[in-house]
CSV table of C-alpha atoms and ligand atoms in Angstrom, one decimal:
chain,number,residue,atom,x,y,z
B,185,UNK,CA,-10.1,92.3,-53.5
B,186,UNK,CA,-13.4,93.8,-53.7
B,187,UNK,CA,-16.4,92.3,-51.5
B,188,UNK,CA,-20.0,92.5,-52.7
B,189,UNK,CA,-23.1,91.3,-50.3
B,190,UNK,CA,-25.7,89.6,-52.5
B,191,UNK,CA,-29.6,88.5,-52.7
B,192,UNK,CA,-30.6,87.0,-56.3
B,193,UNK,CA,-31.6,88.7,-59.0
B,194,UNK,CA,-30.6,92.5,-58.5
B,195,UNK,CA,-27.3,91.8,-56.9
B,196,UNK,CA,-26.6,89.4,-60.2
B,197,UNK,CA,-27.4,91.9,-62.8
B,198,UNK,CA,-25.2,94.3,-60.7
B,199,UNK,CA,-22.1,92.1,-60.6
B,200,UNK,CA,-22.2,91.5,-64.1
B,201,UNK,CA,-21.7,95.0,-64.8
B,202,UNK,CA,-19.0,94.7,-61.9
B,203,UNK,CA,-17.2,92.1,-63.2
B,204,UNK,CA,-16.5,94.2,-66.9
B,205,UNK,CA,-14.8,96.7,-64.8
B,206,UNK,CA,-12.4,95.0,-62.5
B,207,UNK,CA,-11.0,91.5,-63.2
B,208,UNK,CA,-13.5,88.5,-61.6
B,209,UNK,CA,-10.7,87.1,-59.9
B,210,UNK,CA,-10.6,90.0,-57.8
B,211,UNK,CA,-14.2,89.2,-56.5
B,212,UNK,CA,-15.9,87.8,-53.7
B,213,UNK,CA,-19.5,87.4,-53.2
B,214,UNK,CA,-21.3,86.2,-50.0
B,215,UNK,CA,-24.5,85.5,-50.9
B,216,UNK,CA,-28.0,85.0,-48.8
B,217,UNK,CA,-29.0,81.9,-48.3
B,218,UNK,CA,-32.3,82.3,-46.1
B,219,UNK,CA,-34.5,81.1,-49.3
B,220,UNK,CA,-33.0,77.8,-49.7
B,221,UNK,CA,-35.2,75.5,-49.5
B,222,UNK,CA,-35.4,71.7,-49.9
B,223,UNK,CA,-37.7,70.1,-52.5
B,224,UNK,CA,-37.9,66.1,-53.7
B,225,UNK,CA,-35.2,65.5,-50.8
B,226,UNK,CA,-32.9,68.0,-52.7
B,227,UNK,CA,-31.2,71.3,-51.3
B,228,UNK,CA,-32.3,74.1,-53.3
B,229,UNK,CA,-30.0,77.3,-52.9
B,230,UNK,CA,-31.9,79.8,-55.2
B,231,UNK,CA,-29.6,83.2,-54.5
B,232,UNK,CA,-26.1,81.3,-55.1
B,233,UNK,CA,-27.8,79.8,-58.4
B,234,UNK,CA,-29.0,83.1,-59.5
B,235,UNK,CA,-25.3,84.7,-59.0
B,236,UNK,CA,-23.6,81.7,-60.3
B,237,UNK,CA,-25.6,81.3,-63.8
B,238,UNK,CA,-25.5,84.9,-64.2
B,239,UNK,CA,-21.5,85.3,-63.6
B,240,UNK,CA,-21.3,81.5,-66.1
B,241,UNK,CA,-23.5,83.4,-68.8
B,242,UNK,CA,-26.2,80.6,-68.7
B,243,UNK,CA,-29.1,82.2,-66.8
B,244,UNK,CA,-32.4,82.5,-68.3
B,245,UNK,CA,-31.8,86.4,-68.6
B,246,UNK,CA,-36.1,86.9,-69.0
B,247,UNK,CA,-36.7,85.6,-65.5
B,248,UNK,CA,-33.9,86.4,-63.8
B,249,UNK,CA,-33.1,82.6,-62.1
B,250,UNK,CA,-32.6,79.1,-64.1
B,251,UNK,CA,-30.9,78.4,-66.9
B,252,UNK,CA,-31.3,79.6,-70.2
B,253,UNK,CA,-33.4,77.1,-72.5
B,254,UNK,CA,-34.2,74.4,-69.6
B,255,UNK,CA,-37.0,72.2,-70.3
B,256,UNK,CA,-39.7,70.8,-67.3
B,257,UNK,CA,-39.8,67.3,-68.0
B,258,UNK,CA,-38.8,66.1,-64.6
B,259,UNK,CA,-41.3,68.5,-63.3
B,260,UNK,CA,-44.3,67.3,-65.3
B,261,UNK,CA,-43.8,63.7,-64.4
B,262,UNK,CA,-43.3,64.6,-60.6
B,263,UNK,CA,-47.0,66.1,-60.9
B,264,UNK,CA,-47.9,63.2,-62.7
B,265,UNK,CA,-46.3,61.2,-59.7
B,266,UNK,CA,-48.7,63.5,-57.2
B,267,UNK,CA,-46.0,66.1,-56.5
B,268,UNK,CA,-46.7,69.7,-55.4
B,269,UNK,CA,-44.7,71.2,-58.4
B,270,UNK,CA,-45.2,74.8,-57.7
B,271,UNK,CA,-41.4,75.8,-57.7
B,272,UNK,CA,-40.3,75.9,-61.1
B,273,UNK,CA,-37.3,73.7,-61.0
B,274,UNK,CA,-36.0,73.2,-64.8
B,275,UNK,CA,-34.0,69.7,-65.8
B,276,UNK,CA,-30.8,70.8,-66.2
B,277,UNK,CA,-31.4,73.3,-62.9
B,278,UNK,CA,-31.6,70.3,-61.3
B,279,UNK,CA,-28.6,68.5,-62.2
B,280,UNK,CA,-27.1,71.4,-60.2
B,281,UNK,CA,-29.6,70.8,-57.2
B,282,UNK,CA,-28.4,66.6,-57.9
B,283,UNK,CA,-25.3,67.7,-57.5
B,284,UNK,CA,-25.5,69.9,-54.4
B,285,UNK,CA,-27.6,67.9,-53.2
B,286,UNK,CA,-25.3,64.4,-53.1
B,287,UNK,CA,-22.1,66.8,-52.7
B,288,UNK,CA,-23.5,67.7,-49.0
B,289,UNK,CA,-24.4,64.0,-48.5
B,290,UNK,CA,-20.7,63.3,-49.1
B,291,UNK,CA,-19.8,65.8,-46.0
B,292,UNK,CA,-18.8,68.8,-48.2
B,293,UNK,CA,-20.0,72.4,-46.6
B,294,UNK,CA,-22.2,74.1,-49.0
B,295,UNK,CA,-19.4,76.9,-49.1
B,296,UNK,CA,-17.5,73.9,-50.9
B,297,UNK,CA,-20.2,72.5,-52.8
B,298,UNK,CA,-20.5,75.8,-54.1
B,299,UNK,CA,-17.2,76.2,-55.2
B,300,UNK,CA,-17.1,72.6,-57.0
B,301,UNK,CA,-20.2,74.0,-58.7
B,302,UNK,CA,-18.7,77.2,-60.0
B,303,UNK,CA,-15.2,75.2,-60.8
B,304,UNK,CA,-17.9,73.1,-63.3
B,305,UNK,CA,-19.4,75.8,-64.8
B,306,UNK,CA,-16.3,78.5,-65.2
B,307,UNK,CA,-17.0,80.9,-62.6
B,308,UNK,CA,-14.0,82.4,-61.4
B,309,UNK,CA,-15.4,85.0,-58.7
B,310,UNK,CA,-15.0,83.8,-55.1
B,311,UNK,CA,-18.8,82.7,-54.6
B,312,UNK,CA,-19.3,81.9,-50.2
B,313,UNK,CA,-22.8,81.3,-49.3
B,314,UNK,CA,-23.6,83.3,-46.1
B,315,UNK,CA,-23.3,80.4,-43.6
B,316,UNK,CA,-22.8,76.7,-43.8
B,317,UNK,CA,-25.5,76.2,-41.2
B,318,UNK,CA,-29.4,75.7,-41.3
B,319,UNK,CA,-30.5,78.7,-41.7
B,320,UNK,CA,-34.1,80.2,-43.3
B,321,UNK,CA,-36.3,83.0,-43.2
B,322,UNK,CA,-40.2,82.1,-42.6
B,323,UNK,CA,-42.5,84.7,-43.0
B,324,UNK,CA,-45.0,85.4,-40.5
B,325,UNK,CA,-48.4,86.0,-42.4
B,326,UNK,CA,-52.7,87.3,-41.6
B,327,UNK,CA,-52.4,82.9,-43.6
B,328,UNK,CA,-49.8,82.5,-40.9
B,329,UNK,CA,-45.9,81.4,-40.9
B,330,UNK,CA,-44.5,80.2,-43.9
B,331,UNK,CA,-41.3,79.3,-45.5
B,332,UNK,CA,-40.2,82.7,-47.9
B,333,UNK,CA,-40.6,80.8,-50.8
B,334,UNK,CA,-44.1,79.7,-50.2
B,335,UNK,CA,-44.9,83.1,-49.0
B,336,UNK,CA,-43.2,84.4,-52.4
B,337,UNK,CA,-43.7,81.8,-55.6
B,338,UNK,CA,-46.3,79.5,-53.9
B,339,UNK,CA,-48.8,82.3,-53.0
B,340,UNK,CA,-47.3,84.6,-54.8
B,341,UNK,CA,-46.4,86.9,-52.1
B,342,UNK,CA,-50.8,88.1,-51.9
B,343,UNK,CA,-50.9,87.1,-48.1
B,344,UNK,CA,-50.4,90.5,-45.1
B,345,UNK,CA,-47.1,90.4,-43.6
B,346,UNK,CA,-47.2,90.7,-40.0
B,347,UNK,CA,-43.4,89.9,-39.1
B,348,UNK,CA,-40.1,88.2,-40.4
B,349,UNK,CA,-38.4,85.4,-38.8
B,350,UNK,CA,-34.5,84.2,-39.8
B,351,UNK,CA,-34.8,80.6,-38.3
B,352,UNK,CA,-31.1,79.6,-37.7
B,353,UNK,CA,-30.0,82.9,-37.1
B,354,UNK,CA,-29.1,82.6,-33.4
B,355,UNK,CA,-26.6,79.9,-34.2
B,356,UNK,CA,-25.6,79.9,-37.6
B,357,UNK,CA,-21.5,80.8,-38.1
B,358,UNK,CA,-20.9,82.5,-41.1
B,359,UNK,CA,-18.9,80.2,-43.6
B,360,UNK,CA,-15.3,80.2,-44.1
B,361,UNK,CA,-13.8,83.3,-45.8
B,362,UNK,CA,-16.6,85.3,-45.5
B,363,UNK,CA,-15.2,87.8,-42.4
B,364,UNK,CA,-11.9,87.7,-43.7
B,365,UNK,CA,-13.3,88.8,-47.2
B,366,UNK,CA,-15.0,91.9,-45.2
B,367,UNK,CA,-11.9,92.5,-43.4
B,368,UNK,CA,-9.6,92.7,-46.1
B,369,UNK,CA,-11.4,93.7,-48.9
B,370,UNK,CA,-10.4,97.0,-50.8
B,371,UNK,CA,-14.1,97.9,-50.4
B,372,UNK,CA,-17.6,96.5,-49.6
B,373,UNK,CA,-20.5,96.7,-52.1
B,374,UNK,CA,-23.8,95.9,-50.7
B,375,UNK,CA,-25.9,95.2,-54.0
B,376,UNK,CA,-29.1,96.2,-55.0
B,377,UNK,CA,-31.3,93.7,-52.8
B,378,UNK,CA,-34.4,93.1,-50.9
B,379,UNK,CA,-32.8,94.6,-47.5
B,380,UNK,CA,-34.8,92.7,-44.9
B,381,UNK,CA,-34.8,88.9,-47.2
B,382,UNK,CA,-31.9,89.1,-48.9
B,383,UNK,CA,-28.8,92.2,-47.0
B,384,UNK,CA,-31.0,91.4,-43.8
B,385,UNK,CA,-30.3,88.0,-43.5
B,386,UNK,CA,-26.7,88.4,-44.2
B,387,UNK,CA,-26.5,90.9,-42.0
B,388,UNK,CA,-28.3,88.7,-39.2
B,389,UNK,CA,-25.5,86.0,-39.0
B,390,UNK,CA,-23.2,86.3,-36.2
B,391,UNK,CA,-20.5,89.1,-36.5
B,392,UNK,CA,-21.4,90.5,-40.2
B,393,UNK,CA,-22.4,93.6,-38.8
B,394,UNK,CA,-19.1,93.9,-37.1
B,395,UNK,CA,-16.9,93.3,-39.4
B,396,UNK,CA,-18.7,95.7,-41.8
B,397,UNK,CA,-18.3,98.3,-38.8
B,398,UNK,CA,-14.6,97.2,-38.5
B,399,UNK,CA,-13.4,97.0,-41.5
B,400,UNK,CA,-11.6,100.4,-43.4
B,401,UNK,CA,-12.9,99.3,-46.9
B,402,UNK,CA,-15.4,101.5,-47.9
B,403,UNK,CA,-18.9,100.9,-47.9
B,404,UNK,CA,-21.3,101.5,-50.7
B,405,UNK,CA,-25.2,100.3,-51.2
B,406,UNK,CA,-26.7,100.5,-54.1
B,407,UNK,CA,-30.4,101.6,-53.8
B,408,UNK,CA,-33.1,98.8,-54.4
B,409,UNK,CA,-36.3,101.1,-53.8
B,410,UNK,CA,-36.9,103.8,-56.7
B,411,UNK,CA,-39.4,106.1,-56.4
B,412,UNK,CA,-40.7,104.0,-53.4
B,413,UNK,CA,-40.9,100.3,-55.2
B,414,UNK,CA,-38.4,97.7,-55.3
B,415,UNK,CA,-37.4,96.9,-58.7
B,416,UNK,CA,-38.2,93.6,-58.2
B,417,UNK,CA,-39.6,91.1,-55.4
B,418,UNK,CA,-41.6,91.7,-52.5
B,419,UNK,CA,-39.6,94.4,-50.6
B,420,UNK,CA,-42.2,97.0,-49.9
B,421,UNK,CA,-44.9,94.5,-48.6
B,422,UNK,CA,-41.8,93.1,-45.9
B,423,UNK,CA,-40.9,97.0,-45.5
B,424,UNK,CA,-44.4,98.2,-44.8
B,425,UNK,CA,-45.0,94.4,-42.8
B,426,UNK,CA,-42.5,95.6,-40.7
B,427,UNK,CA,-43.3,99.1,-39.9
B,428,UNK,CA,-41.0,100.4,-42.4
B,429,UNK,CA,-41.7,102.8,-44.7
B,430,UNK,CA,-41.0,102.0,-48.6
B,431,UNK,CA,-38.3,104.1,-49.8
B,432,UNK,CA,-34.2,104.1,-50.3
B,433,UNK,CA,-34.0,106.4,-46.7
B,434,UNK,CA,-35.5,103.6,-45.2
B,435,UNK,CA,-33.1,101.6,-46.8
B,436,UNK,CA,-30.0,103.7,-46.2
B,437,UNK,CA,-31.1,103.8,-42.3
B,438,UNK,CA,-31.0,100.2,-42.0
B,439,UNK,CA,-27.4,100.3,-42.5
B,440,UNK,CA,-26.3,103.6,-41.2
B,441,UNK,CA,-23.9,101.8,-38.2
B,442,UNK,CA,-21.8,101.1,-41.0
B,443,UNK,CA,-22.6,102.5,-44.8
B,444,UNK,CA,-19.9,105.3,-46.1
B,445,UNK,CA,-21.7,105.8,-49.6
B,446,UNK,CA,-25.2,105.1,-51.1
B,447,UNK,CA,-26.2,105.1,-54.7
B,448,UNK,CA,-29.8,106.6,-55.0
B,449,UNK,CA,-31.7,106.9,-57.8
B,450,UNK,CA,-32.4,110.3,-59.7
B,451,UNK,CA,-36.0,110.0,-59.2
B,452,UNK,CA,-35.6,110.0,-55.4
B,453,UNK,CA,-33.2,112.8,-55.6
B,454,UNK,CA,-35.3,114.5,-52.4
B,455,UNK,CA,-34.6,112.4,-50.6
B,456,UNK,CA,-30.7,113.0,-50.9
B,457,UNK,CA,-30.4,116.0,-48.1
B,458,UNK,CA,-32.7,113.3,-45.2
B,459,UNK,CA,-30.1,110.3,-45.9
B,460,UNK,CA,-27.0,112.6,-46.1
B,461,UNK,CA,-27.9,113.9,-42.3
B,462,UNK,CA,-27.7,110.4,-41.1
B,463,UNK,CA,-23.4,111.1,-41.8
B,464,UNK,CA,-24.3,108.8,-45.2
B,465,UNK,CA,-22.5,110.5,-48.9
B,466,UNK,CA,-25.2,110.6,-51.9
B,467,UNK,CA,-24.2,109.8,-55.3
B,468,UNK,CA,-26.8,110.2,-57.6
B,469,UNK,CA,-27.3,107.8,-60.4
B,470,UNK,CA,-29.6,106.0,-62.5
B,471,UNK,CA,-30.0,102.4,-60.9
B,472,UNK,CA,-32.4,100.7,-63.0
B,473,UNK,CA,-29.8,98.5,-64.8
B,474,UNK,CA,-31.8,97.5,-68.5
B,475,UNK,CA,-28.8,96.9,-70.7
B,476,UNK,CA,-25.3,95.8,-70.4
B,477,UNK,CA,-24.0,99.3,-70.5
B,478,UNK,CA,-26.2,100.4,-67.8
B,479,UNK,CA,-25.0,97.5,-65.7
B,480,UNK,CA,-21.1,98.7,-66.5
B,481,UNK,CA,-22.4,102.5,-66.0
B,482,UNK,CA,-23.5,102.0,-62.5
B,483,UNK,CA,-20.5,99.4,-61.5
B,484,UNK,CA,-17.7,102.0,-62.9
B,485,UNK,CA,-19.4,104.7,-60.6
B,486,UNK,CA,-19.6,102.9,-57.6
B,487,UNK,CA,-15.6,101.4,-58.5
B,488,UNK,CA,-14.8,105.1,-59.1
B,489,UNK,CA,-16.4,106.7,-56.3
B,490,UNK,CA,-15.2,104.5,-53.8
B,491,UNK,CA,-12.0,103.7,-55.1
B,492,UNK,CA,-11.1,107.3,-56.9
B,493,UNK,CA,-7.5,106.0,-57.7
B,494,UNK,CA,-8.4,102.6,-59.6
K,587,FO1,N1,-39.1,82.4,-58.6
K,587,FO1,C1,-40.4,82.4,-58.9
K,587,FO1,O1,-41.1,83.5,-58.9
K,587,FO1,N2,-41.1,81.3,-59.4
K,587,FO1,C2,-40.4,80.1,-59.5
K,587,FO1,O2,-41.0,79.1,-59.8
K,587,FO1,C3,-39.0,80.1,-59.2
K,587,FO1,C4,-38.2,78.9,-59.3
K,587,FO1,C5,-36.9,79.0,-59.1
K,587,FO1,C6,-36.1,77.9,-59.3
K,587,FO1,C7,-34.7,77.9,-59.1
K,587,FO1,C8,-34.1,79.1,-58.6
K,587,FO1,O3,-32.8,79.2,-58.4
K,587,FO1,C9,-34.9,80.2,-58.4
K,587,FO1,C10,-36.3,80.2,-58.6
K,587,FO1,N3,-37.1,81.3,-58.4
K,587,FO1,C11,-38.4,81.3,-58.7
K,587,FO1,C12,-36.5,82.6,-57.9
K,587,FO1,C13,-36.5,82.6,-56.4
K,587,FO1,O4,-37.6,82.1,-55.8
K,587,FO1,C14,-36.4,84.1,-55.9
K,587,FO1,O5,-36.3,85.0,-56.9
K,587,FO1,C15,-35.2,84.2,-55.0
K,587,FO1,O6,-35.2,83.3,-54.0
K,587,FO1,C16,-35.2,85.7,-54.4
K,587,FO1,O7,-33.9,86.1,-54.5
């Protein structure tokens, strides 16, 4: 079994490629769940959609979340109604949210929910939200604190960061499966994500960080800072908010208690020597995944770097 740690829309794009090289029964994902959010009484999980869709070949492959083709009706007469409608929920996105939603009423964990969900849709990878608790990350602002996704889609992400808060964190239990996934796994992929939103929050909930340390499955990040940006999302404004400076160093420091391998991009090749000294190998690589093949590229060398005999 091979474990991957996942935000949204980098980690997806990632495990595509992933899931050409080894078999998608073979693999779990935990994925964040800090940016759920509820909206019109219904529980929004935007990371476990994103991976979901993607692995079930219907997301909307332009923006990166939703599905493929969705219309706004629902939307449009919500505003008409005097709904706020400035998350971009498509109709059949939410059926899933419908679903979710009345699935959790019932008494089901969202870990179960989840896996209902991915039963529907023909997802065969092992999907486990990071924790069936409350849990969410507010962002502390100059506009002051505010859910992520306000901070992020609402205001578009133009407010000063001044601090990051994971509301839950203190208490949340990670869900079912998703230690014994670290423990067990053949080897630990931590994908291409925001690391303080998205590996951050994972990372937060009670006893990630020591399975990761205990396990004797490999580690491997792949870098998502090139050349000192994130590839997508907000990461360098929450970096710099922080006190952090923007690049995959930065990146690879945040998880030096247990990281074995990262993947950094060519462009940031000087940095290799500076993350190498914290006892961290450097594979050099191209990580900007634009096609399929470069999505299969990148998995292959992390599957054969880590795992030399597969
Ligand atoms: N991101 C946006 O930038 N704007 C949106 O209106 C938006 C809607 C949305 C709806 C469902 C969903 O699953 C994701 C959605 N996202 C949207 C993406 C999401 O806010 C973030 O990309 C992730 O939370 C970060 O990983």
């Amino acid at each position: 079994m091979i474990t991957a740690l996942a935000g949204g829309v980098g980690a997806a794009k990632f495990l595509l490629g992933l899931v050409r090289v080894i078999p998608e029964e073979e693999l779990t994902v935990i994925v964040n769940t800090g940016d759920d959010i509820e909206l019109y009484g219904l529980h929004i999980s935007p990371d476990l959609d994103i991976i979901t869709y993607t692995l079930a070949g219907i997301v909307d492959e332009e923006k990166g979340w939703g599905v493929k083709g969705d219309t706004f009706h629902c939307l449009e007469m919500l505003r008409k109604y005097g709904y706020e409608i400035w998350f971009n929920l498509g109709d059949r996105d939410l059926a899933t949210h419908i679903h979710r939603t009345l699935l959790l009423k019932r008494g089901l964990k969202l870990s179960q929910a989840t896996k209902e969900i991915c039963k529907s849709l023909g997802v065969k990878a092992n999907i486990i939200p990071m924790t069936d608790d409350k849990f969410e990350t507010w962002i502390e602002t100059d506009a002051g604190l505010m859910h992520f996704q306000e901070y992020l889609v609402k205001r578009g992400a133009k407010d000063k960061v001044l601090g990051v808060k994971y509301l839950g964190a203190e208490t949340a239990k990670p869900a079912d499966g998703v230690i014994e996934a670290i423990l067990n796994s053949e080897l630990v992929i931590i994908c291409p994500s925001n690391p303080i939103v998205s590996i951050g929050t994972i990372l937060s909930v009670k006893g990630v960080r020591e399975a990761l340390r205990a396990t004797k499955a490999p580690k491997v990040a792949i870098s998502p800072i090139v050349a000192g940006m994130p590839i997508k999302g907000p990461a360098d404004k929450l970096m710099k908010g922080l006190g952090l400076e923007v690049s995959a160093y930065s990146v690879a420091y945040l998880f030096r208690d247990f990281l074995n391998i990262f993947i950094l991009d060519y462009m940031d090749r000087n940095e290799k020597e500076e993350i190498e000294n914290l006892g961290i190998k450097v594979i050099l690589a191209n990580t900007i995944m634009k096609t399929l093949e470069d999505k299969i590229g990148l998995a292959r060398l992390v599957i054969e770097e880590a795992l030399p005999r597969k």
